[in-house]
Coordinates of C-alpha atoms and ligand atoms in Angstrom, one line a residue:
X1 CA 12.7 -40.0 4.3
X2 CA 10.0 -38.1 6.2
X3 CA 7.3 -36.1 4.4
X4 CA 8.9 -32.7 5.0
X5 CA 12.3 -33.9 3.7
X6 CA 10.6 -35.4 0.6
X7 CA 8.8 -32.2 -0.1
X8 CA 12.0 -30.2 0.2
X9 CA 13.7 -32.5 -2.2
X10 CA 10.9 -32.2 -4.7
X11 CA 11.0 -28.4 -4.4
X12 CA 14.7 -28.3 -4.9
X13 CA 14.3 -30.4 -8.0
X14 CA 11.8 -27.8 -9.3
X15 CA 13.7 -24.6 -8.5
X16 CA 17.2 -25.8 -8.2
X17 CA 19.2 -25.9 -5.0
X18 CA 19.9 -22.1 -5.0
X19 CA 16.1 -21.5 -5.1
X20 CA 15.6 -23.0 -1.6
X21 CA 16.6 -21.3 1.7
X22 CA 16.6 -23.4 4.9
X23 CA 19.4 -21.7 6.9
X24 CA 17.9 -19.9 9.9
X25 CA 19.9 -16.6 9.6
X26 CA 19.0 -16.4 6.0
X27 CA 15.4 -17.1 6.7
X28 CA 15.2 -14.1 9.1
X29 CA 14.4 -11.3 6.6
X30 CA 11.6 -13.5 5.1
X31 CA 10.1 -14.3 8.6
X32 CA 9.1 -11.0 10.0
X33 CA 7.2 -8.1 8.6
X34 CA 8.5 -4.6 8.0
X35 CA 7.3 -3.3 11.4
X36 CA 8.6 -6.4 13.2
X37 CA 5.2 -6.9 14.8
X38 CA 4.5 -10.4 13.4
X39 CA 7.5 -12.8 13.8
X40 CA 6.9 -16.0 12.0
X41 CA 8.9 -19.3 11.4
X42 CA 8.8 -20.6 7.9
X43 CA 9.9 -24.2 7.3
X44 CA 11.8 -22.9 4.2
X45 CA 11.7 -20.2 1.6
X46 CA 11.2 -21.3 -2.0
X47 CA 12.2 -18.9 -4.9
X48 CA 11.0 -20.0 -8.3
X49 CA 12.4 -18.3 -11.4
X50 CA 9.4 -18.8 -13.8
X51 CA 5.6 -19.0 -13.8
X52 CA 5.9 -22.7 -14.6
X53 CA 8.1 -23.2 -11.6
X54 CA 5.6 -21.3 -9.4
X55 CA 2.9 -23.6 -10.7
X56 CA 4.9 -26.7 -10.0
X57 CA 5.7 -25.5 -6.5
X58 CA 2.0 -24.8 -5.8
X59 CA 1.2 -28.3 -7.1
X60 CA 3.8 -30.0 -4.9
X61 CA 2.8 -28.1 -1.8
X62 CA -0.9 -28.9 -2.5
X63 CA -0.2 -32.6 -2.8
X64 CA 1.8 -32.5 0.5
X65 CA -1.0 -30.4 2.2
X66 CA 1.5 -27.7 3.1
X67 CA 0.5 -24.0 3.2
X68 CA 2.2 -21.4 1.1
X69 CA 2.7 -17.7 2.0
X70 CA 3.4 -15.5 -1.1
X71 CA 5.9 -12.7 -0.5
X72 CA 7.2 -9.8 -2.6
X73 CA 9.2 -7.0 -1.1
X74 CA 7.8 -7.7 2.4
X75 CA 7.0 -4.0 2.9
X76 CA 3.3 -4.6 3.6
X77 CA 2.0 -3.0 6.8
X78 CA -0.6 -5.5 7.7
X79 CA 1.6 -8.6 8.3
X80 CA 0.2 -10.3 5.2
X81 CA 3.4 -11.6 3.7
X82 CA 4.9 -13.5 6.6
X83 CA 4.1 -17.1 7.9
X84 CA 2.8 -18.0 11.3
X85 CA 5.0 -19.3 14.0
X86 CA 4.2 -23.0 13.5
X87 CA 7.3 -23.8 11.5
X88 CA 5.1 -25.6 8.9
X89 CA 4.3 -22.9 6.3
X90 CA 6.5 -22.2 3.3
X91 CA 7.3 -18.7 2.1
X92 CA 7.0 -18.4 -1.7
X93 CA 9.2 -15.5 -2.6
X94 CA 8.9 -13.9 -6.1
X95 CA 12.3 -12.2 -5.8
X96 CA 13.9 -14.2 -8.6
X97 CA 11.2 -13.2 -11.1
X98 CA 12.2 -9.6 -11.8
X99 CA 12.1 -9.2 -15.6
X100 CA 10.5 -6.2 -17.4
X101 CA 9.2 -7.9 -20.5
X102 CA 8.0 -4.9 -22.5
X103 CA 7.4 -1.2 -22.2
X104 CA 4.9 0.0 -24.9
X105 CA 5.0 3.9 -25.0
X106 CA 2.2 4.1 -27.7
X107 CA -0.1 1.5 -26.2
X108 CA 0.8 3.0 -22.8
X109 CA 1.5 -0.3 -21.0
X110 CA 4.3 -2.1 -19.2
X111 CA 4.5 -5.9 -18.7
X112 CA 6.6 -7.1 -15.8
X113 CA 7.2 -10.2 -13.7
X114 CA 5.8 -10.2 -10.2
X115 CA 9.2 -9.7 -8.4
X116 CA 10.1 -6.6 -10.3
X117 CA 10.7 -3.8 -7.9
X118 CA 8.2 -1.0 -8.4
X119 CA 10.9 1.7 -8.7
X120 CA 12.6 -0.3 -11.4
X121 CA 9.4 -0.4 -13.4
X122 CA 8.8 3.3 -12.8
X123 CA 12.3 4.0 -14.1
X124 CA 11.7 1.8 -17.2
X125 CA 8.5 3.8 -17.9
X126 CA 10.3 7.1 -17.4
X127 CA 13.1 6.0 -19.8
X128 CA 10.3 5.6 -22.4
X129 CA 8.9 9.0 -21.6
X130 CA 5.9 7.6 -19.8
X131 CA 4.7 7.5 -16.2
X132 CA 3.8 4.5 -14.1
X133 CA 1.7 6.4 -11.6
X134 CA 1.7 4.1 -8.6
X135 CA 3.9 6.0 -6.1
X136 CA 4.6 5.2 -2.4
X137 CA 7.5 5.6 0.0
X138 CA 8.3 1.9 -0.1
X139 CA 8.7 1.9 -3.9
X140 CA 12.4 1.0 -3.7
X141 CA 11.5 -2.4 -2.2
X142 CA 7.9 -3.1 -3.0
X143 CA 7.3 -5.4 -6.0
X144 CA 4.8 -5.3 -8.8
X145 CA 3.2 -8.6 -7.5
X146 CA 2.9 -7.2 -4.0
X147 CA 1.5 -3.9 -5.3
X148 CA -1.2 -5.8 -7.3
X149 CA -1.9 -8.3 -4.5
X150 CA -2.3 -5.4 -2.0
X151 CA -4.1 -3.1 -4.5
X152 CA -1.7 -0.5 -3.2
X153 CA -2.7 3.2 -3.0
X154 CA 0.0 5.8 -2.4
X155 CA 0.2 9.5 -3.2
X156 CA -1.2 9.6 -6.8
X157 CA -4.6 7.9 -6.3
X158 CA -6.5 11.2 -6.4
X159 CA -5.6 11.5 -10.1
X160 CA -4.9 8.0 -11.3
X161 CA -6.8 5.7 -9.0
X162 CA -5.7 2.7 -7.0
X163 CA -3.5 0.0 -8.5
X164 CA -6.7 -1.8 -9.5
X165 CA -7.5 1.0 -12.0
X166 CA -4.0 0.5 -13.6
X167 CA -4.1 -3.3 -14.1
X168 CA -4.8 -4.2 -17.7
X169 CA -3.8 -7.9 -17.5
X170 CA -2.6 -10.5 -15.0
X171 CA -1.0 -13.9 -15.0
X172 CA -2.0 -15.9 -11.9
X173 CA -1.1 -19.3 -10.6
X174 CA -4.2 -20.7 -9.0
X175 CA -4.2 -22.8 -5.8
X176 CA -4.7 -26.0 -7.8
X177 CA -1.4 -25.3 -9.6
X178 CA -2.9 -24.2 -13.0
X179 CA -1.9 -21.0 -14.7
X180 CA -4.5 -18.4 -15.7
X181 CA -2.8 -16.3 -18.3
X182 CA -4.7 -13.1 -18.9
X183 CA -1.7 -11.0 -19.8
X184 CA -3.7 -8.9 -22.3
X185 CA -3.1 -5.2 -22.7
X186 CA -6.5 -4.2 -24.0
X187 CA -8.3 -1.1 -22.9
X188 CA -11.6 -2.6 -23.7
X189 CA -12.4 -6.3 -22.9
X190 CA -15.9 -7.3 -21.9
X191 CA -15.5 -10.9 -23.0
X192 CA -16.9 -12.7 -19.9
X193 CA -16.1 -12.2 -16.3
X194 CA -13.2 -9.9 -15.5
X195 CA -11.7 -12.5 -13.2
X196 CA -8.4 -10.6 -12.6
X197 CA -10.3 -8.2 -10.3
X198 CA -10.7 -11.1 -7.8
X199 CA -6.9 -11.3 -7.4
X200 CA -6.2 -7.6 -7.2
X201 CA -6.2 -6.8 -3.4
X202 CA -6.7 -10.4 -2.4
X203 CA -3.4 -10.3 -0.5
X204 CA -2.1 -13.7 -1.7
X205 CA -5.1 -15.6 -0.4
X206 CA -6.7 -16.6 -3.8
X207 CA -3.7 -17.0 -6.2
X208 CA -0.1 -16.1 -6.9
X209 CA 0.4 -13.2 -9.2
X210 CA 3.3 -14.1 -11.5
X211 CA 3.2 -11.2 -14.0
X212 CA 1.1 -8.1 -14.7
X213 CA 0.4 -5.6 -17.5
X214 CA 0.0 -2.1 -16.0
X215 CA -1.3 1.0 -17.6
X216 CA 1.1 3.9 -18.2
X217 CA 0.1 7.5 -18.7
X218 CA 1.8 10.3 -20.7
X219 CA 4.4 11.8 -18.5
X220 CA 3.4 15.4 -17.5
X221 CA 6.2 17.8 -18.6
X222 CA 5.6 20.3 -15.7
X223 CA 4.8 20.0 -12.1
X224 CA 4.2 22.5 -9.3
X225 CA 4.8 21.3 -5.7
X226 CA 3.9 23.4 -2.6
X227 CA 3.8 23.0 1.1
X228 CA 1.3 25.1 2.9
X229 CA 0.2 25.5 6.5
X230 CA -3.5 25.6 7.3
X231 CA -5.3 26.1 10.6
X232 CA -7.0 22.7 10.7
X233 CA -8.3 19.8 8.6
X234 CA -11.4 21.8 7.8
X235 CA -9.2 24.5 6.2
X236 CA -7.3 21.7 4.4
X237 CA -10.6 20.5 2.9
X238 CA -11.5 24.1 1.8
X239 CA -8.1 24.3 0.1
X240 CA -8.8 21.0 -1.7
X241 CA -12.1 22.4 -3.0
X242 CA -10.4 25.6 -4.2
X243 CA -7.7 23.5 -5.9
X244 CA -10.3 21.4 -7.6
X245 CA -12.1 24.5 -8.8
X246 CA -9.0 26.2 -10.1
X247 CA -6.7 23.3 -11.2
X248 CA -9.3 20.5 -11.8
X249 CA -7.8 17.2 -12.8
X250 CA -4.2 18.6 -12.8
X251 CA -4.0 18.0 -9.1
X252 CA -1.9 14.8 -8.7
X253 CA -1.4 14.7 -4.9
X254 CA -3.0 16.3 -1.9
X255 CA -1.5 15.1 1.3
X256 CA -2.3 16.2 4.9
X257 CA 0.6 16.2 7.4
X258 CA 0.3 17.1 11.1
X259 CA 2.9 18.9 13.1
X260 CA 3.6 15.7 15.0
X261 CA 4.6 14.0 11.7
X262 CA 7.0 16.8 10.8
X263 CA 8.4 16.7 14.4
X264 CA 9.1 13.0 14.0
X265 CA 10.7 13.5 10.6
X266 CA 12.9 16.3 12.0
X267 CA 13.9 14.2 15.0
X268 CA 14.5 10.8 13.3
X269 CA 15.4 11.7 9.7
X270 CA 17.1 15.1 10.4
X271 CA 14.9 16.9 7.8
X272 CA 13.8 20.4 8.8
X273 CA 10.5 21.7 7.4
X274 CA 10.8 25.1 5.6
X275 CA 7.7 26.4 7.5
X276 CA 8.4 27.0 11.2
X277 CA 4.9 27.6 12.6
X278 CA 1.7 25.7 12.3
X279 CA -0.2 22.6 13.4
X280 CA -1.4 21.3 10.0
X281 CA 0.2 21.2 6.6
X282 CA -0.8 20.3 3.1
X283 CA 1.6 19.0 0.4
X284 CA 0.0 19.7 -2.9
X285 CA 1.2 18.8 -6.4
X286 CA -0.2 19.6 -9.7
X287 CA 1.2 18.3 -13.0
X288 CA 0.5 18.9 -16.7
X289 CA 2.2 19.0 -20.0
X290 CA 0.4 22.2 -21.0
X291 CA 1.9 25.6 -20.5
X292 CA 0.4 27.9 -17.9
X293 CA 0.4 25.4 -15.0
X294 CA 2.6 27.4 -12.8
X295 CA 0.6 30.6 -13.3
X296 CA -2.7 28.8 -12.6
X297 CA -1.2 27.2 -9.5
X298 CA 0.2 30.5 -8.2
X299 CA -3.2 32.2 -8.8
X300 CA -4.9 29.4 -6.8
X301 CA -2.4 29.7 -4.0
X302 CA -2.7 33.5 -4.0
X303 CA -6.5 33.1 -3.6
X304 CA -6.0 30.6 -0.7
X305 CA -3.9 33.2 1.2
X306 CA -6.3 36.0 0.4
X307 CA -9.2 34.0 1.7
X308 CA -7.3 33.0 4.8
X309 CA -7.4 29.3 3.9
X310 CA -3.6 29.0 3.8
X311 CA -1.5 30.7 6.5
X312 CA 2.0 30.2 5.2
X313 CA 3.7 28.3 2.4
X314 CA 6.5 27.6 0.0
X315 CA 6.4 26.7 -3.7
X316 CA 9.3 24.6 -5.0
X317 CA 11.5 26.6 -7.4
X318 CA 13.2 23.5 -8.8
X319 CA 12.9 19.7 -9.1
X320 CA 15.4 19.4 -6.2
X321 CA 13.3 21.6 -4.0
X322 CA 10.2 19.6 -4.8
X323 CA 12.1 16.5 -3.9
X324 CA 13.0 18.1 -0.5
X325 CA 9.3 18.8 0.2
X326 CA 8.4 15.3 -0.8
X327 CA 11.1 13.9 1.5
X328 CA 9.3 15.4 4.5
X329 CA 6.2 13.3 3.6
X330 CA 8.0 10.2 2.5
X331 CA 10.0 9.9 5.8
X332 CA 7.0 10.0 8.1
X333 CA 6.4 6.2 8.3
X334 CA 10.1 5.4 8.9
X335 CA 10.4 8.2 11.5
X336 CA 7.3 7.0 13.3
X337 CA 8.7 3.5 13.4
X338 CA 12.0 4.8 14.8
X339 CA 10.1 6.9 17.4
X340 CA 8.7 4.0 19.3
X341 CA 5.4 2.1 19.6
X342 CA 2.5 3.2 17.5
X343 CA -1.0 1.8 16.7
X344 CA -1.4 2.3 13.0
X345 CA -4.7 3.0 11.3
X346 CA -5.4 3.2 7.6
X347 CA -8.9 4.5 7.5
X348 CA -11.2 6.3 5.0
X349 CA -14.3 8.3 5.5
X350 CA -16.4 10.4 3.1
X351 CA -14.4 13.6 2.5
X352 CA -16.7 16.0 4.3
X353 CA -16.5 13.9 7.4
X354 CA -12.7 14.2 7.7
X355 CA -12.6 17.2 10.1
X356 CA -15.3 15.6 12.3
X357 CA -13.5 12.3 12.3
X358 CA -10.2 13.9 13.4
X359 CA -11.9 15.9 16.2
X360 CA -14.0 12.9 17.5
X361 CA -11.1 10.5 17.3
X362 CA -8.8 12.8 19.2
X363 CA -11.4 13.4 21.9
X364 CA -12.0 9.7 22.3
X365 CA -8.4 8.6 22.2
X366 CA -7.3 11.2 24.7
X367 CA -10.0 10.1 27.1
X368 CA -9.5 6.4 26.6
X369 CA -5.7 6.1 26.5
X370 CA -4.1 8.7 28.8
X371 CA -0.6 9.8 27.5
X372 CA -1.3 8.7 23.9
X373 CA -0.4 11.1 21.1
X374 CA -1.8 11.2 17.5
X375 CA 0.5 11.1 14.4
X376 CA -2.0 12.0 11.7
X377 CA -1.1 12.2 8.0
X378 CA -2.3 10.7 4.8
X379 CA -4.0 11.0 1.5
X380 CA -6.6 13.7 2.3
X381 CA -7.6 14.0 -1.4
X382 CA -8.7 10.4 -1.2
X383 CA -10.4 10.7 2.2
X384 CA -7.7 8.3 3.5
X385 CA -5.9 9.2 6.8
X386 CA -3.3 7.3 8.7
X387 CA -4.6 8.1 12.2
X388 CA -1.7 6.6 14.0
X389 CA -1.6 6.7 17.8
X390 CA 1.7 6.8 19.6
X391 CA 1.5 4.8 22.8
X392 CA 3.8 3.7 25.6
X393 CA 2.5 0.2 25.7
X394 CA 1.5 -1.9 22.7
X395 CA -1.0 -3.7 24.9
X396 CA -3.2 -0.7 24.2
X397 CA -3.5 -1.7 20.5
X398 CA -7.0 -3.4 20.8
X399 CA -8.4 -0.5 22.8
X400 CA -7.1 2.1 20.4
X401 CA -8.3 0.2 17.4
X402 CA -11.8 -0.1 18.8
X403 CA -12.0 3.6 19.7
X404 CA -10.8 4.7 16.2
X405 CA -12.7 2.1 14.2
X406 CA -16.0 2.7 16.0
X407 CA -15.8 6.3 14.9
X408 CA -14.8 5.4 11.4
X409 CA -17.8 3.0 11.3
X410 CA -20.1 5.8 12.6
X411 CA -19.1 7.9 9.6
X412 CA -19.7 5.1 7.1
X413 CA -15.9 4.6 6.5
X414 CA -13.5 1.7 6.0
X415 CA -11.0 0.2 8.5
X416 CA -8.5 -0.2 5.6
X417 CA -8.3 2.2 2.7
X418 CA -5.1 0.9 1.2
X419 CA -2.9 -1.3 3.4
X420 CA -5.3 -4.3 3.5
X421 CA -6.2 -6.7 6.2
X422 CA -3.3 -9.1 6.4
X423 CA -3.2 -10.7 9.8
X424 CA -3.3 -7.3 11.6
X425 CA -6.9 -6.6 10.9
X426 CA -8.6 -10.0 10.5
X427 CA -10.7 -9.5 13.7
X428 CA -11.5 -5.9 12.8
X429 CA -12.8 -6.9 9.3
X430 CA -15.0 -9.6 10.8
X431 CA -16.3 -7.0 13.3
X432 CA -17.1 -4.2 11.0
X433 CA -18.1 -5.8 7.6
X434 CA -21.6 -7.0 7.4
X435 CA -22.0 -10.8 7.7
X436 CA -23.4 -11.2 4.2
X437 CA -20.3 -9.6 2.7
X438 CA -18.1 -11.8 4.9
X439 CA -20.0 -14.9 3.8
X440 CA -19.6 -14.0 0.2
X441 CA -15.8 -13.6 0.8
X442 CA -15.7 -17.0 2.3
X443 CA -17.5 -18.6 -0.6
X444 CA -15.0 -17.0 -3.0
X445 CA -12.1 -18.3 -0.9
X446 CA -13.6 -21.8 -0.7
X447 CA -14.3 -21.9 -4.5
X448 CA -10.7 -21.1 -5.4
X449 CA -8.8 -22.6 -2.5
X450 CA -11.0 -25.3 -1.0
X451 CA -8.1 -26.7 1.1
X452 CA -7.2 -23.3 2.5
X453 CA -3.5 -23.7 1.7
X454 CA -2.9 -20.2 0.2
X455 CA -1.9 -17.6 2.9
X456 CA -4.1 -19.1 5.6
X457 CA -5.1 -16.8 8.4
X458 CA -4.8 -13.6 6.3
X459 CA -7.9 -11.5 5.4
X460 CA -10.3 -14.2 6.7
X461 CA -9.8 -16.3 9.9
X462 CA -8.9 -19.8 9.0
Ligands
FAD501 P1 4.5 -7.8 0.4 O1 4.6 -7.0 1.6 O2 5.6 -8.8 0.2 O3 3.1 -8.5 0.4 C1 1.9 -7.8 0.6 C2 0.7 -8.8 0.4 O4 0.6 -9.3 -0.9 C3 0.9 -10.1 1.3 O5 -0.4 -10.5 1.7 C4 1.5 -11.1 0.3 O6 1.2 -12.4 0.7 C5 0.9 -10.7 -1.0 N1 1.8 -10.9 -2.1 C6 3.0 -10.4 -2.4 N2 3.4 -10.7 -3.6 C7 2.4 -11.5 -4.1 C8 2.3 -12.2 -5.4 N3 3.2 -12.1 -6.3 N4 1.1 -12.9 -5.6 C9 0.2 -12.9 -4.6 N5 0.3 -12.3 -3.4 C10 1.4 -11.6 -3.2 N6 0.9 1.0 0.9 C11 0.0 1.8 0.2 O7 -1.0 1.3 -0.2 N7 0.2 3.2 0.1 C12 1.3 3.8 0.6 O8 1.4 5.0 0.6 C13 2.3 2.9 1.3 N8 3.4 3.5 1.8 C14 4.3 2.7 2.4 C15 5.4 3.3 2.9 C16 6.3 2.5 3.6 C17 7.6 3.2 4.2 C18 6.1 1.1 3.8 C19 7.1 0.3 4.5 C20 5.0 0.5 3.3 C21 4.1 1.3 2.6 N9 2.9 0.7 2.0 C22 2.0 1.5 1.4 C23 2.6 -0.7 2.1 C24 3.3 -1.6 1.1 O9 4.5 -1.0 0.6 C25 2.4 -1.9 -0.1 O10 1.3 -2.6 0.4 C26 3.1 -2.7 -1.2 O11 2.2 -2.9 -2.2 C27 3.6 -4.1 -0.8 O12 4.4 -4.6 -1.8 P2 5.4 -5.8 -1.4 O13 6.0 -6.3 -2.7 O14 6.3 -5.4 -0.4 O15 4.4 -6.9 -0.9
MLT502 C1 1.9 6.4 3.7 O1 0.9 6.9 3.3 O2 3.0 6.9 3.9 C2 1.8 4.9 4.0 O3 0.6 4.4 3.7 C3 2.5 4.4 5.2 C4 1.9 4.5 6.6 O4 0.8 4.4 6.8 O5 2.7 4.6 7.5
ZN503 ZN1 -0.7 5.8 2.9

């Protein structure tokens, strides 16, 4: 029996025959990323059903010297969850580990296995009268493990922080096959290094997240959602400042949407915006359990119109109307994907630089890539924009990345605010991060995964 067949047999012994996929058609959905930009070829997919099985799989692959690529819902936008095209890498899917182990409404915590779908965890929190505040358009497919491994952002970061700020405890299978069980749900724990931070946002390159305890928050009883048109990103920033003055920490989302984004959504998702005119839009949500939220929000919006900051707008009169406004924002990514080729960016710059960044980027892209169009949207309240460039030819990707990222660097920004590096931005990270920081990252990788068998080629070049 050759080595590959022997490993397959050992893996089948660990996870059972139904836990291994080797048939080509069945491998397809595990092989290519959501945007279909990075087609890979796994030798097989292995689907353990417990942390112990994950540990045994890692051990077996390590002994055989075979690389593993962890995969959750495969909704990542940086090509991090798919194997390369060599046919030698194994995808380790967490999609059989889906249990919610506990929801604690008093301790405000939820413990779930890595393969649990984010929306399922959100619903379990809601059933207990609590809120799991990670929220993104892919929540119906993204998993808890993927969200933690990517340190996902989404639309509520402004108020509740990135996933990192919501992780209380983690269980991780290390590259040597041992299990680090830190599934504590403590609010305060300064006992030694906070090692879990290393794995949050490590994109499956340092360990395999098998379960997590996430922080819940009390569920706000009231919410106000409004869509406003503004003249430009500068006016959107002034609106944010006014909202911060008047609504303070009750603002839970502040999203910028360009006319191009709404046009794409209308064309490809059939959703018509309630405001006909305008080039820039802000979707703002405030939430609170205290009475008086709506009055405060209406007063703030009234002041925005009076001062000429907002030009037009609608306030949702019901939960259903709020959902319709949110649907416009949530369908941007899918509509952009249906619309043709785009070069995606996921950048952050200090908030005051946003209007300058948008103006500079457009000037430079229009000059450098004739015919390109910009689809700009994102989490303005976090200083995070998806400055996506619609192109005729995907060969322009490198040129467009360079133009946009050079401007981001000039403003002291980041080339990835929330999507991570995956394989899409490995070269860009090496280019823009100082060498001392890259060296530190390599030392961490080497200390934990000396053989380089966990998600090779992601985040750092092999
Ligand atoms: P995957 O795509 O399967 O994996 C992501 C990375 O994590 C890979 O590197 C993978 O190897 C690793 N990984 C997965 N599971 C594990 C595990 N158990 N242990 C260790 N490593 C693991 N992201 C945002 O931040 N904000 C958004 O607003 C947002 N919106 C999106 C909207 C759409 C329509 C889509 C398609 C994607 C969006 N994303 C967004 C990106 C994506 O949904 C998130 O990154 C999400 O966290 C990925 O979860 P997943 O389970 O699909 O992970
Ligand atoms: C979003 O904010 O909708 C996502 O991060 C997805 C994207 O960038 O397309
Ligand atoms: Zn985003």
